[in-house]
PDB file of C-alpha atoms in Angstrom:
ATOM      1  CA  MET R  76      58.610  -0.816  36.241  1.00  0.00           C
ATOM      2  CA  LEU R  77      60.610   2.438  36.359  1.00  0.00           C
ATOM      3  CA  ILE R  78      63.000   3.123  39.337  1.00  0.00           C
ATOM      4  CA  PHE R  79      64.476   6.592  39.923  1.00  0.00           C
ATOM      5  CA  PRO R  80      65.913   8.568  42.896  1.00  0.00           C
ATOM      6  CA  LEU R  81      64.371  11.863  43.967  1.00  0.00           C
ATOM      7  CA  GLY R  82      65.124  13.905  47.102  1.00  0.00           C
ATOM      8  CA  GLY R  83      66.918  11.044  48.805  1.00  0.00           C
ATOM      9  CA  PHE R  84      64.153   8.598  48.128  1.00  0.00           C
ATOM     10  CA  VAL R  85      63.963   5.837  45.566  1.00  0.00           C
ATOM     11  CA  TYR R  86      60.683   5.762  43.686  1.00  0.00           C
ATOM     12  CA  ARG R  87      59.314   2.723  41.939  1.00  0.00           C
ATOM     13  CA  VAL R  88      56.607   3.399  39.380  1.00  0.00           C
ATOM     14  CA  ASP R  89      54.755   0.375  38.050  1.00  0.00           C
ATOM     15  CA  PHE R  90      53.469   0.959  34.504  1.00  0.00           C
ATOM     16  CA  SER R  91      51.863  -2.442  34.154  1.00  0.00           C
ATOM     17  CA  TRP R  92      48.471  -0.759  34.526  1.00  0.00           C
ATOM     18  CA  VAL R  93      49.153   1.085  31.278  1.00  0.00           C
ATOM     19  CA  GLN R  94      49.613  -2.240  29.509  1.00  0.00           C
ATOM     20  CA  HIS R  95      46.333  -3.487  30.954  1.00  0.00           C
ATOM     21  CA  LEU R  96      44.576  -0.287  29.927  1.00  0.00           C
ATOM     22  CA  LEU R  97      45.939  -0.463  26.394  1.00  0.00           C
ATOM     23  CA  GLY R  98      44.915  -4.090  26.180  1.00  0.00           C
ATOM     24  CA  ALA R  99      41.393  -3.272  27.316  1.00  0.00           C
ATOM     25  CA  LEU R 100      41.137  -0.418  24.824  1.00  0.00           C
ATOM     26  CA  LEU R 101      42.302  -2.639  21.980  1.00  0.00           C
ATOM     27  CA  LEU R 102      39.803  -5.310  22.982  1.00  0.00           C
ATOM     28  CA  CYS R 103      37.035  -2.732  23.115  1.00  0.00           C
ATOM     29  CA  CYS R 104      37.933  -1.416  19.664  1.00  0.00           C
ATOM     30  CA  ALA R 105      37.987  -4.912  18.256  1.00  0.00           C
ATOM     31  CA  THR R 106      34.593  -5.633  19.792  1.00  0.00           C
ATOM     32  CA  LEU R 107      33.109  -2.444  18.367  1.00  0.00           C
ATOM     33  CA  ALA R 108      34.565  -3.187  14.962  1.00  0.00           C
ATOM     34  CA  ALA R 109      33.085  -6.647  15.042  1.00  0.00           C
ATOM     35  CA  ALA R 110      29.698  -5.295  16.074  1.00  0.00           C
ATOM     36  CA  ASP R 111      29.841  -2.707  13.330  1.00  0.00           C
ATOM     37  CA  GLY R 112      30.648  -5.374  10.797  1.00  0.00           C
ATOM     38  CA  ALA R 113      28.156  -7.928  12.058  1.00  0.00           C
ATOM     39  CA  TYR R 114      25.432  -6.720   9.719  1.00  0.00           C
ATOM     40  CA  LYS R 115      26.808  -6.686   6.193  1.00  0.00           C
ATOM     41  CA  PRO R 116      24.183  -6.472   3.467  1.00  0.00           C
ATOM     42  CA  SER R 117      27.006  -6.648   0.938  1.00  0.00           C
ATOM     43  CA  GLY R 118      27.176 -10.388   1.481  1.00  0.00           C
ATOM     44  CA  SER R 119      30.985 -10.333   1.251  1.00  0.00           C
ATOM     45  CA  THR R 120      31.312 -13.381   3.507  1.00  0.00           C
ATOM     46  CA  ALA R 121      29.332 -15.666   1.206  1.00  0.00           C
ATOM     47  CA  ARG R 122      30.737 -19.135   0.586  1.00  0.00           C
ATOM     48  CA  ASP R 123      32.317 -19.768  -2.809  1.00  0.00           C
ATOM     49  CA  ASP R 124      29.371 -21.917  -3.865  1.00  0.00           C
ATOM     50  CA  THR R 125      26.725 -19.479  -2.623  1.00  0.00           C
ATOM     51  CA  LEU R 126      24.468 -17.943  -5.256  1.00  0.00           C
ATOM     52  CA  ILE R 127      24.011 -14.246  -4.480  1.00  0.00           C
ATOM     53  CA  PHE R 128      20.494 -12.969  -5.146  1.00  0.00           C
ATOM     54  CA  GLY R 129      20.359  -9.172  -5.213  1.00  0.00           C
ATOM     55  CA  ILE R 130      17.010  -7.459  -4.549  1.00  0.00           C
ATOM     56  CA  HIS R 131      16.577  -3.822  -5.561  1.00  0.00           C
ATOM     57  CA  PRO R 132      16.436  -1.562  -2.473  1.00  0.00           C
ATOM     58  CA  TYR R 133      12.797  -0.492  -2.564  1.00  0.00           C
ATOM     59  CA  THR R 134      12.664  -0.773   1.236  1.00  0.00           C
ATOM     60  CA  ASN R 135      15.103  -0.869   4.144  1.00  0.00           C
ATOM     61  CA  PRO R 136      17.502  -3.850   4.365  1.00  0.00           C
ATOM     62  CA  GLN R 137      15.785  -5.417   7.373  1.00  0.00           C
ATOM     63  CA  ASP R 138      12.356  -5.497   5.714  1.00  0.00           C
ATOM     64  CA  LEU R 139      13.921  -6.695   2.487  1.00  0.00           C
ATOM     65  CA  PHE R 140      15.627  -9.641   4.180  1.00  0.00           C
ATOM     66  CA  GLU R 141      12.431 -10.571   5.999  1.00  0.00           C
ATOM     67  CA  ALA R 142      10.512 -10.499   2.725  1.00  0.00           C
ATOM     68  CA  TYR R 143      12.934 -12.421   0.522  1.00  0.00           C
ATOM     69  CA  ASN R 144      14.822 -14.809   2.791  1.00  0.00           C
ATOM     70  CA  PRO R 145      11.790 -17.163   2.653  1.00  0.00           C
ATOM     71  CA  ILE R 146      12.165 -17.209  -1.136  1.00  0.00           C
ATOM     72  CA  ALA R 147      15.845 -18.134  -0.832  1.00  0.00           C
ATOM     73  CA  ARG R 148      14.992 -20.951   1.576  1.00  0.00           C
ATOM     74  CA  TYR R 149      12.186 -22.117  -0.740  1.00  0.00           C
ATOM     75  CA  LEU R 150      14.589 -22.336  -3.675  1.00  0.00           C
ATOM     76  CA  GLU R 151      17.096 -24.288  -1.582  1.00  0.00           C
ATOM     77  CA  ASN R 152      14.391 -26.723  -0.532  1.00  0.00           C
ATOM     78  CA  LYS R 153      13.202 -27.266  -4.100  1.00  0.00           C
ATOM     79  CA  LEU R 154      16.699 -27.366  -5.622  1.00  0.00           C
ATOM     80  CA  PRO R 155      18.803 -29.614  -3.329  1.00  0.00           C
ATOM     81  CA  GLY R 156      22.482 -28.756  -3.223  1.00  0.00           C
ATOM     82  CA  THR R 157      21.992 -25.042  -3.856  1.00  0.00           C
ATOM     83  CA  LYS R 158      22.705 -22.219  -1.426  1.00  0.00           C
ATOM     84  CA  PHE R 159      21.199 -18.758  -1.977  1.00  0.00           C
ATOM     85  CA  GLN R 160      22.044 -15.560  -0.129  1.00  0.00           C
ATOM     86  CA  ILE R 161      19.763 -12.533  -0.325  1.00  0.00           C
ATOM     87  CA  GLU R 162      21.803  -9.356  -0.641  1.00  0.00           C
ATOM     88  CA  ALA R 163      20.642  -5.831   0.125  1.00  0.00           C
ATOM     89  CA  SER R 164      22.185  -2.577  -1.057  1.00  0.00           C
ATOM     90  CA  LYS R 165      22.352   0.775   0.689  1.00  0.00           C
ATOM     91  CA  ASP R 166      20.616   2.631  -2.153  1.00  0.00           C
ATOM     92  CA  TYR R 167      19.791   2.414  -5.852  1.00  0.00           C
ATOM     93  CA  ALA R 168      23.181   3.782  -6.933  1.00  0.00           C
ATOM     94  CA  ASP R 169      24.903   1.056  -4.927  1.00  0.00           C
ATOM     95  CA  TYR R 170      22.613  -1.603  -6.363  1.00  0.00           C
ATOM     96  CA  GLU R 171      23.138  -0.463  -9.940  1.00  0.00           C
ATOM     97  CA  ALA R 172      26.910  -0.392  -9.398  1.00  0.00           C
ATOM     98  CA  LYS R 173      26.723  -4.019  -8.274  1.00  0.00           C
ATOM     99  CA  LEU R 174      24.770  -4.936 -11.391  1.00  0.00           C
ATOM    100  CA  ALA R 175      27.428  -3.230 -13.509  1.00  0.00           C
ATOM    101  CA  ALA R 176      30.141  -5.136 -11.627  1.00  0.00           C
ATOM    102  CA  ARG R 177      28.224  -8.410 -12.115  1.00  0.00           C
ATOM    103  CA  ARG R 178      28.153  -8.971  -8.374  1.00  0.00           C
ATOM    104  CA  PHE R 179      24.918 -10.990  -8.378  1.00  0.00           C
ATOM    105  CA  HIS R 180      24.306 -14.448  -9.796  1.00  0.00           C
ATOM    106  CA  PHE R 181      20.573 -13.747  -9.750  1.00  0.00           C
ATOM    107  CA  ALA R 182      18.847 -10.423  -9.182  1.00  0.00           C
ATOM    108  CA  MET R 183      15.427  -8.829  -8.911  1.00  0.00           C
ATOM    109  CA  PRO R 184      15.793  -5.313 -10.352  1.00  0.00           C
ATOM    110  CA  ASN R 185      12.965  -2.898 -10.957  1.00  0.00           C
ATOM    111  CA  PRO R 186      11.877  -2.632 -14.634  1.00  0.00           C
ATOM    112  CA  TYR R 187      14.325   0.188 -15.409  1.00  0.00           C
ATOM    113  CA  GLU R 188      17.225  -1.697 -13.820  1.00  0.00           C
ATOM    114  CA  THR R 189      16.105  -4.853 -15.607  1.00  0.00           C
ATOM    115  CA  LEU R 190      16.825  -3.067 -18.882  1.00  0.00           C
ATOM    116  CA  LEU R 191      20.070  -1.744 -17.410  1.00  0.00           C
ATOM    117  CA  SER R 192      21.207  -5.235 -16.422  1.00  0.00           C
ATOM    118  CA  LEU R 193      20.982  -6.499 -20.016  1.00  0.00           C
ATOM    119  CA  ASP R 194      23.995  -4.361 -20.868  1.00  0.00           C
ATOM    120  CA  HIS R 195      26.051  -6.143 -18.206  1.00  0.00           C
ATOM    121  CA  GLY R 196      25.594  -9.744 -19.242  1.00  0.00           C
ATOM    122  CA  TYR R 197      22.289 -10.574 -17.564  1.00  0.00           C
ATOM    123  CA  ARG R 198      19.154 -11.951 -19.178  1.00  0.00           C
ATOM    124  CA  VAL R 199      15.535 -12.064 -18.039  1.00  0.00           C
ATOM    125  CA  ILE R 200      14.183 -15.467 -16.973  1.00  0.00           C
ATOM    126  CA  ALA R 201      11.120 -14.528 -14.903  1.00  0.00           C
ATOM    127  CA  LYS R 202       9.284 -11.605 -13.347  1.00  0.00           C
ATOM    128  CA  MET R 203       7.009 -10.737 -10.484  1.00  0.00           C
ATOM    129  CA  THR R 204       3.290 -10.740 -11.112  1.00  0.00           C
ATOM    130  CA  PRO R 205       0.614  -9.469 -11.471  1.00  0.00           C
ATOM    131  CA  ASP R 206       1.535  -6.469 -13.590  1.00  0.00           C
ATOM    132  CA  ASP R 207      -1.630  -4.795 -12.317  1.00  0.00           C
ATOM    133  CA  ASP R 208       0.326  -4.248  -9.084  1.00  0.00           C
ATOM    134  CA  PHE R 209       2.943  -2.298 -11.015  1.00  0.00           C
ATOM    135  CA  ARG R 210       0.775   0.768 -11.446  1.00  0.00           C
ATOM    136  CA  GLY R 211       1.299   4.160  -9.925  1.00  0.00           C
ATOM    137  CA  LEU R 212      -1.265   5.934  -7.760  1.00  0.00           C
ATOM    138  CA  ILE R 213      -1.835   9.577  -6.903  1.00  0.00           C
ATOM    139  CA  VAL R 214      -3.127   9.697  -3.325  1.00  0.00           C
ATOM    140  CA  ALA R 215      -4.444  12.552  -1.178  1.00  0.00           C
ATOM    141  CA  ARG R 216      -6.456  13.175   1.960  1.00  0.00           C
ATOM    142  CA  ALA R 217     -10.131  12.400   1.478  1.00  0.00           C
ATOM    143  CA  ASP R 218     -11.100  15.840   2.777  1.00  0.00           C
ATOM    144  CA  LYS R 219      -9.207  17.566  -0.047  1.00  0.00           C
ATOM    145  CA  LYS R 220     -11.303  18.237  -3.115  1.00  0.00           C
ATOM    146  CA  ILE R 221      -9.133  17.756  -6.203  1.00  0.00           C
ATOM    147  CA  PRO R 222     -11.350  17.204  -9.272  1.00  0.00           C
ATOM    148  CA  ALA R 223      -8.590  17.151 -11.905  1.00  0.00           C
ATOM    149  CA  PRO R 224      -4.783  17.008 -12.159  1.00  0.00           C
ATOM    150  CA  ARG R 225      -4.724  20.684 -13.191  1.00  0.00           C
ATOM    151  CA  ASP R 226      -5.974  21.545  -9.701  1.00  0.00           C
ATOM    152  CA  LEU R 227      -2.580  20.474  -8.339  1.00  0.00           C
ATOM    153  CA  ALA R 228      -0.827  23.340 -10.128  1.00  0.00           C
ATOM    154  CA  GLY R 229       1.599  25.088  -7.793  1.00  0.00           C
ATOM    155  CA  LYS R 230       0.700  22.805  -4.877  1.00  0.00           C
ATOM    156  CA  PRO R 231       3.259  20.747  -2.914  1.00  0.00           C
ATOM    157  CA  LEU R 232       3.585  17.178  -4.190  1.00  0.00           C
ATOM    158  CA  CYS R 233       5.794  14.415  -2.874  1.00  0.00           C
ATOM    159  CA  PHE R 234       7.202  11.224  -4.334  1.00  0.00           C
ATOM    160  CA  PRO R 235       9.598   8.511  -3.141  1.00  0.00           C
ATOM    161  CA  SER R 236      12.632   9.237  -5.379  1.00  0.00           C
ATOM    162  CA  PRO R 237      13.287  10.549  -8.895  1.00  0.00           C
ATOM    163  CA  THR R 238      14.005   7.074 -10.326  1.00  0.00           C
ATOM    164  CA  ALA R 239      11.197   5.132  -8.603  1.00  0.00           C
ATOM    165  CA  VAL R 240       9.353   3.897 -11.690  1.00  0.00           C
ATOM    166  CA  ALA R 241       5.958   2.978 -10.230  1.00  0.00           C
ATOM    167  CA  GLY R 242       5.932   5.321  -7.225  1.00  0.00           C
ATOM    168  CA  THR R 243       7.203   8.462  -8.973  1.00  0.00           C
ATOM    169  CA  MET R 244       7.653   8.275 -12.734  1.00  0.00           C
ATOM    170  CA  LEU R 245       4.326   6.677 -13.639  1.00  0.00           C
ATOM    171  CA  PRO R 246       2.335   9.152 -11.475  1.00  0.00           C
ATOM    172  CA  MET R 247       4.274  12.179 -12.756  1.00  0.00           C
ATOM    173  CA  LEU R 248       3.791  11.187 -16.393  1.00  0.00           C
ATOM    174  CA  TYR R 249       0.083  10.602 -15.721  1.00  0.00           C
ATOM    175  CA  LEU R 250      -0.252  14.107 -14.283  1.00  0.00           C
ATOM    176  CA  ALA R 251       1.636  15.615 -17.215  1.00  0.00           C
ATOM    177  CA  ASP R 252      -0.450  13.672 -19.752  1.00  0.00           C
ATOM    178  CA  HIS R 253      -3.615  14.986 -18.079  1.00  0.00           C
ATOM    179  CA  GLY R 254      -2.788  18.657 -18.258  1.00  0.00           C
ATOM    180  CA  LEU R 255      -0.639  19.449 -15.216  1.00  0.00           C
ATOM    181  CA  LYS R 256       2.472  21.455 -15.997  1.00  0.00           C
ATOM    182  CA  ILE R 257       4.731  20.224 -13.220  1.00  0.00           C
ATOM    183  CA  ASP R 258       6.951  22.842 -11.635  1.00  0.00           C
ATOM    184  CA  LYS R 259      10.087  21.282 -10.172  1.00  0.00           C
ATOM    185  CA  GLU R 260       9.803  23.624  -7.195  1.00  0.00           C
ATOM    186  CA  GLN R 261       6.531  22.012  -6.115  1.00  0.00           C
ATOM    187  CA  VAL R 262       7.949  18.466  -6.088  1.00  0.00           C
ATOM    188  CA  ARG R 263       9.725  16.938  -3.097  1.00  0.00           C
ATOM    189  CA  PHE R 264      11.401  13.532  -3.037  1.00  0.00           C
ATOM    190  CA  VAL R 265      11.127  11.993   0.424  1.00  0.00           C
ATOM    191  CA  GLY R 266      12.989   8.708   0.055  1.00  0.00           C
ATOM    192  CA  SER R 267      10.286   6.054   0.388  1.00  0.00           C
ATOM    193  CA  GLN R 268       6.647   5.326  -0.354  1.00  0.00           C
ATOM    194  CA  PHE R 269       5.990   5.209   3.374  1.00  0.00           C
ATOM    195  CA  SER R 270       7.267   8.777   3.801  1.00  0.00           C
ATOM    196  CA  SER R 271       5.420   9.861   0.679  1.00  0.00           C
ATOM    197  CA  ILE R 272       2.051   8.704   1.993  1.00  0.00           C
ATOM    198  CA  LEU R 273       2.684  10.164   5.456  1.00  0.00           C
ATOM    199  CA  ASN R 274       3.496  13.552   3.923  1.00  0.00           C
ATOM    200  CA  ALA R 275       0.125  13.566   2.184  1.00  0.00           C
ATOM    201  CA  TYR R 276      -1.625  12.237   5.286  1.00  0.00           C
ATOM    202  CA  SER R 277      -0.162  15.002   7.466  1.00  0.00           C
ATOM    203  CA  GLY R 278      -1.012  17.695   4.927  1.00  0.00           C
ATOM    204  CA  ASP R 279       2.609  18.631   4.212  1.00  0.00           C
ATOM    205  CA  ALA R 280       1.868  17.703   0.607  1.00  0.00           C
ATOM    206  CA  LEU R 281      -1.459  18.022  -1.161  1.00  0.00           C
ATOM    207  CA  ALA R 282      -0.945  14.723  -2.983  1.00  0.00           C
ATOM    208  CA  CYS R 283       1.663  11.998  -3.261  1.00  0.00           C
ATOM    209  CA  GLY R 284       2.815   9.179  -5.488  1.00  0.00           C
ATOM    210  CA  SER R 285       2.495   5.538  -4.466  1.00  0.00           C
ATOM    211  CA  THR R 286       1.922   2.118  -6.040  1.00  0.00           C
ATOM    212  CA  VAL R 287      -0.986  -0.317  -6.065  1.00  0.00           C
ATOM    213  CA  ARG R 288       0.905  -2.949  -4.084  1.00  0.00           C
ATOM    214  CA  PHE R 289       2.355  -0.629  -1.452  1.00  0.00           C
ATOM    215  CA  TRP R 290      -0.953   1.194  -0.986  1.00  0.00           C
ATOM    216  CA  ARG R 291      -2.736  -2.115  -0.454  1.00  0.00           C
ATOM    217  CA  LEU R 292      -0.235  -3.237   2.183  1.00  0.00           C
ATOM    218  CA  TRP R 293      -0.112   0.172   3.905  1.00  0.00           C
ATOM    219  CA  SER R 294      -3.914   0.338   4.053  1.00  0.00           C
ATOM    220  CA  ARG R 295      -4.019  -3.152   5.533  1.00  0.00           C
ATOM    221  CA  ASP R 296      -1.511  -2.219   8.239  1.00  0.00           C
ATOM    222  CA  ASN R 297      -2.931   1.279   8.883  1.00  0.00           C
ATOM    223  CA  PRO R 298      -6.713   0.939   8.458  1.00  0.00           C
ATOM    224  CA  ASP R 299      -7.626   4.024  10.482  1.00  0.00           C
ATOM    225  CA  LYS R 300      -5.274   6.313   8.566  1.00  0.00           C
ATOM    226  CA  ALA R 301      -6.315   4.763   5.259  1.00  0.00           C
ATOM    227  CA  LYS R 302      -9.932   5.789   5.905  1.00  0.00           C
ATOM    228  CA  GLU R 303      -8.798   9.418   5.823  1.00  0.00           C
ATOM    229  CA  MET R 304      -7.079   9.001   2.450  1.00  0.00           C
ATOM    230  CA  THR R 305      -8.316   8.498  -1.090  1.00  0.00           C
ATOM    231  CA  VAL R 306      -6.839   7.359  -4.386  1.00  0.00           C
ATOM    232  CA  LEU R 307      -7.319  10.152  -6.900  1.00  0.00           C
ATOM    233  CA  TRP R 308      -6.026   8.434 -10.032  1.00  0.00           C
ATOM    234  CA  LYS R 309      -4.407   5.185 -11.141  1.00  0.00           C
ATOM    235  CA  THR R 310      -1.806   4.992 -13.917  1.00  0.00           C
ATOM    236  CA  GLU R 311      -1.179   2.475 -16.670  1.00  0.00           C
ATOM    237  CA  ALA R 312       0.671  -0.734 -15.779  1.00  0.00           C
ATOM    238  CA  LEU R 313       4.209  -1.728 -16.741  1.00  0.00           C
ATOM    239  CA  PRO R 314       5.930  -5.120 -16.557  1.00  0.00           C
ATOM    240  CA  HIS R 315       6.681  -5.902 -12.923  1.00  0.00           C
ATOM    241  CA  ASN R 316      10.137  -6.377 -11.373  1.00  0.00           C
ATOM    242  CA  GLY R 317      12.299  -8.747 -13.390  1.00  0.00           C
ATOM    243  CA  ILE R 318      14.294 -11.800 -12.351  1.00  0.00           C
ATOM    244  CA  VAL R 319      17.614 -11.804 -14.191  1.00  0.00           C
ATOM    245  CA  VAL R 320      20.498 -14.271 -14.256  1.00  0.00           C
ATOM    246  CA  ARG R 321      24.171 -13.677 -15.015  1.00  0.00           C
ATOM    247  CA  ASP R 322      25.359 -15.203 -18.272  1.00  0.00           C
ATOM    248  CA  ASP R 323      27.931 -17.500 -16.636  1.00  0.00           C
ATOM    249  CA  VAL R 324      25.349 -19.308 -14.490  1.00  0.00           C
ATOM    250  CA  ALA R 325      24.612 -22.781 -15.842  1.00  0.00           C
ATOM    251  CA  PRO R 326      21.574 -22.592 -18.180  1.00  0.00           C
ATOM    252  CA  GLN R 327      20.005 -25.656 -16.559  1.00  0.00           C
ATOM    253  CA  LEU R 328      20.188 -24.062 -13.103  1.00  0.00           C
ATOM    254  CA  ALA R 329      18.813 -20.782 -14.437  1.00  0.00           C
ATOM    255  CA  GLN R 330      15.848 -22.617 -15.947  1.00  0.00           C
ATOM    256  CA  GLN R 331      15.247 -24.539 -12.709  1.00  0.00           C
ATOM    257  CA  VAL R 332      15.215 -21.319 -10.691  1.00  0.00           C
ATOM    258  CA  ALA R 333      12.818 -19.661 -13.152  1.00  0.00           C
ATOM    259  CA  SER R 334      10.440 -22.632 -13.177  1.00  0.00           C
ATOM    260  CA  THR R 335      10.543 -22.965  -9.387  1.00  0.00           C
ATOM    261  CA  LEU R 336       9.703 -19.300  -8.870  1.00  0.00           C
ATOM    262  CA  ALA R 337       6.918 -19.437 -11.458  1.00  0.00           C
ATOM    263  CA  GLY R 338       5.359 -22.372  -9.623  1.00  0.00           C
ATOM    264  CA  MET R 339       5.537 -20.948  -6.107  1.00  0.00           C
ATOM    265  CA  ASP R 340       2.002 -19.648  -5.761  1.00  0.00           C
ATOM    266  CA  LYS R 341       0.631 -22.921  -7.152  1.00  0.00           C
ATOM    267  CA  ASP R 342       2.500 -25.032  -4.588  1.00  0.00           C
ATOM    268  CA  LYS R 343      -0.032 -26.520  -2.151  1.00  0.00           C
ATOM    269  CA  ASP R 344       2.717 -26.934   0.453  1.00  0.00           C
ATOM    270  CA  LEU R 345       3.665 -23.252   0.385  1.00  0.00           C
ATOM    271  CA  ASP R 346       3.202 -21.507   3.737  1.00  0.00           C
ATOM    272  CA  PRO R 347       1.530 -18.164   2.881  1.00  0.00           C
ATOM    273  CA  LYS R 348       2.314 -16.819   6.360  1.00  0.00           C
ATOM    274  CA  GLN R 349       5.928 -16.395   5.249  1.00  0.00           C
ATOM    275  CA  PHE R 350       4.926 -14.071   2.419  1.00  0.00           C
ATOM    276  CA  LYS R 351       3.032 -11.223   4.053  1.00  0.00           C
ATOM    277  CA  ALA R 352       4.082  -8.738   1.365  1.00  0.00           C
ATOM    278  CA  ASP R 353       2.554 -10.735  -1.520  1.00  0.00           C
ATOM    279  CA  GLN R 354       6.054 -11.465  -2.813  1.00  0.00           C
ATOM    280  CA  ALA R 355       5.541 -15.114  -3.819  1.00  0.00           C
ATOM    281  CA  HIS R 356       4.018 -14.529  -7.272  1.00  0.00           C
ATOM    282  CA  PHE R 357       6.174 -14.970 -10.382  1.00  0.00           C
ATOM    283  CA  GLU R 358       5.858 -15.987 -14.012  1.00  0.00           C
ATOM    284  CA  LEU R 359       8.299 -16.867 -16.789  1.00  0.00           C
ATOM    285  CA  ALA R 360       9.590 -13.933 -18.854  1.00  0.00           C
ATOM    286  CA  ALA R 361      12.258 -12.942 -21.382  1.00  0.00           C
ATOM    287  CA  ASN R 362      14.170  -9.821 -22.415  1.00  0.00           C
ATOM    288  CA  ALA R 363      11.420  -8.868 -24.876  1.00  0.00           C
ATOM    289  CA  THR R 364       8.924  -8.700 -21.995  1.00  0.00           C
ATOM    290  CA  TYR R 365      10.383  -5.312 -21.065  1.00  0.00           C
ATOM    291  CA  LYS R 366       9.853  -3.574 -24.405  1.00  0.00           C
ATOM    292  CA  PRO R 367       6.942  -1.555 -22.880  1.00  0.00           C
ATOM    293  CA  MET R 368       9.377  -0.219 -20.277  1.00  0.00           C
ATOM    294  CA  LEU R 369      11.685   0.971 -23.034  1.00  0.00           C
ATOM    295  CA  GLU R 370       8.798   2.784 -24.717  1.00  0.00           C
ATOM    296  CA  PHE R 371       7.783   4.326 -21.388  1.00  0.00           C
ATOM    297  CA  LEU R 372      11.279   5.753 -20.844  1.00  0.00           C
ATOM    298  CA  LYS R 373      11.183   7.370 -24.282  1.00  0.00           C
ATOM    299  CA  ARG R 374       7.796   8.946 -23.541  1.00  0.00           C
ATOM    300  CA  TYR R 375       8.982  10.172 -20.154  1.00  0.00           C
ATOM    301  CA  GLU R 376      12.076  11.752 -21.686  1.00  0.00           C
ATOM    302  CA  GLN R 377       9.939  13.652 -24.196  1.00  0.00           C
ATOM    303  CA  ALA R 378       7.358  14.827 -21.657  1.00  0.00           C
ATOM    304  CA  LEU R 379       9.378  15.536 -18.514  1.00  0.00           C
ATOM    305  CA  GLY R 380      13.006  14.651 -19.122  1.00  0.00           C
ATOM    306  CA  LEU R 381      14.591  11.615 -17.530  1.00  0.00           C
ATOM    307  CA  PRO R 382      16.293  12.015 -14.142  1.00  0.00           C
ATOM    308  CA  GLY R 383      19.992  12.818 -14.509  1.00  0.00           C
ATOM    309  CA  GLN R 384      21.239   9.378 -13.511  1.00  0.00           C
ATOM    310  CA  MET R 385      18.894   7.765 -16.033  1.00  0.00           C
ATOM    311  CA  LYS R 386      19.682  10.230 -18.814  1.00  0.00           C
ATOM    312  CA  ALA R 387      23.379   9.421 -18.453  1.00  0.00           C
ATOM    313  CA  ARG R 388      22.596   5.803 -19.298  1.00  0.00           C
ATOM    314  CA  SER R 389      19.955   6.443 -21.941  1.00  0.00           C
ATOM    315  CA  ASN R 390      22.211   5.212 -24.765  1.00  0.00           C
ATOM    316  CA  THR R 391      21.878   1.724 -23.274  1.00  0.00           C
ATOM    317  CA  PHE R 392      18.208   1.657 -24.202  1.00  0.00           C
ATOM    318  CA  LYS R 393      18.337   2.945 -27.791  1.00  0.00           C
TER     319      LYS R 393
END
């Protein structure tokens, strides 16, 4: 309280309300900070004994957690005493930085990042399957008549991102191998396979890149739209997403995880309702499994030139 005389009067000013206001503001800020930090894909609050399982960010974090948390719980159930935490990343650059920093105990990188991880002390123990799902597609509206890849010359095309192996790189190499001279000005990268397909559906692009697996799931969830679309061409297959383990994880545990994943789709007690994105299919694999991916990158570099972020790391794969 402040007391002071003025004009023959004594004034008492109580500033306790300021203290209350400041307290309320501080509480509000703390609450907002807590809310902002409540969702942390980085997994920084994991227990010391938690095994961090990093999934490459092919979709948004929420969908990724919904798809792969059941796998983490399955592993915990089959391997008593273990604790797995699925970790998302904000984008591919963030994910690849975590691989380089050896953040993950286990990870599921795409085929390119699987090769990348080998340079940071990881090794391949399993992979997703079937490889037939790891093919690219070129998709367009059914009412567009496009007899051959050359007919796409100068027309707007869209793809998920420059480094998306199945959704972008396989389709672009297919087009180049079949006579289309791709002008960079005609290509737009729209961030996701979902956006890629919608751009072709709306007519903003004449054709788009997608993958066998995503197209199957999108068609299932959007049957009416799918009837208006058609698959123009399908690319070759590459080895599917890898499962890698850090070199300081106990070999026995690594083998148990690999064997458990490889046996998932043969488990009679498995609840298929938990795996709506067909993500419960794995098989055993090794580093040598990804030799076809290495050859693909060399072909892509010769035909189209690797994306900048890949070219910078190309020495890793020689």
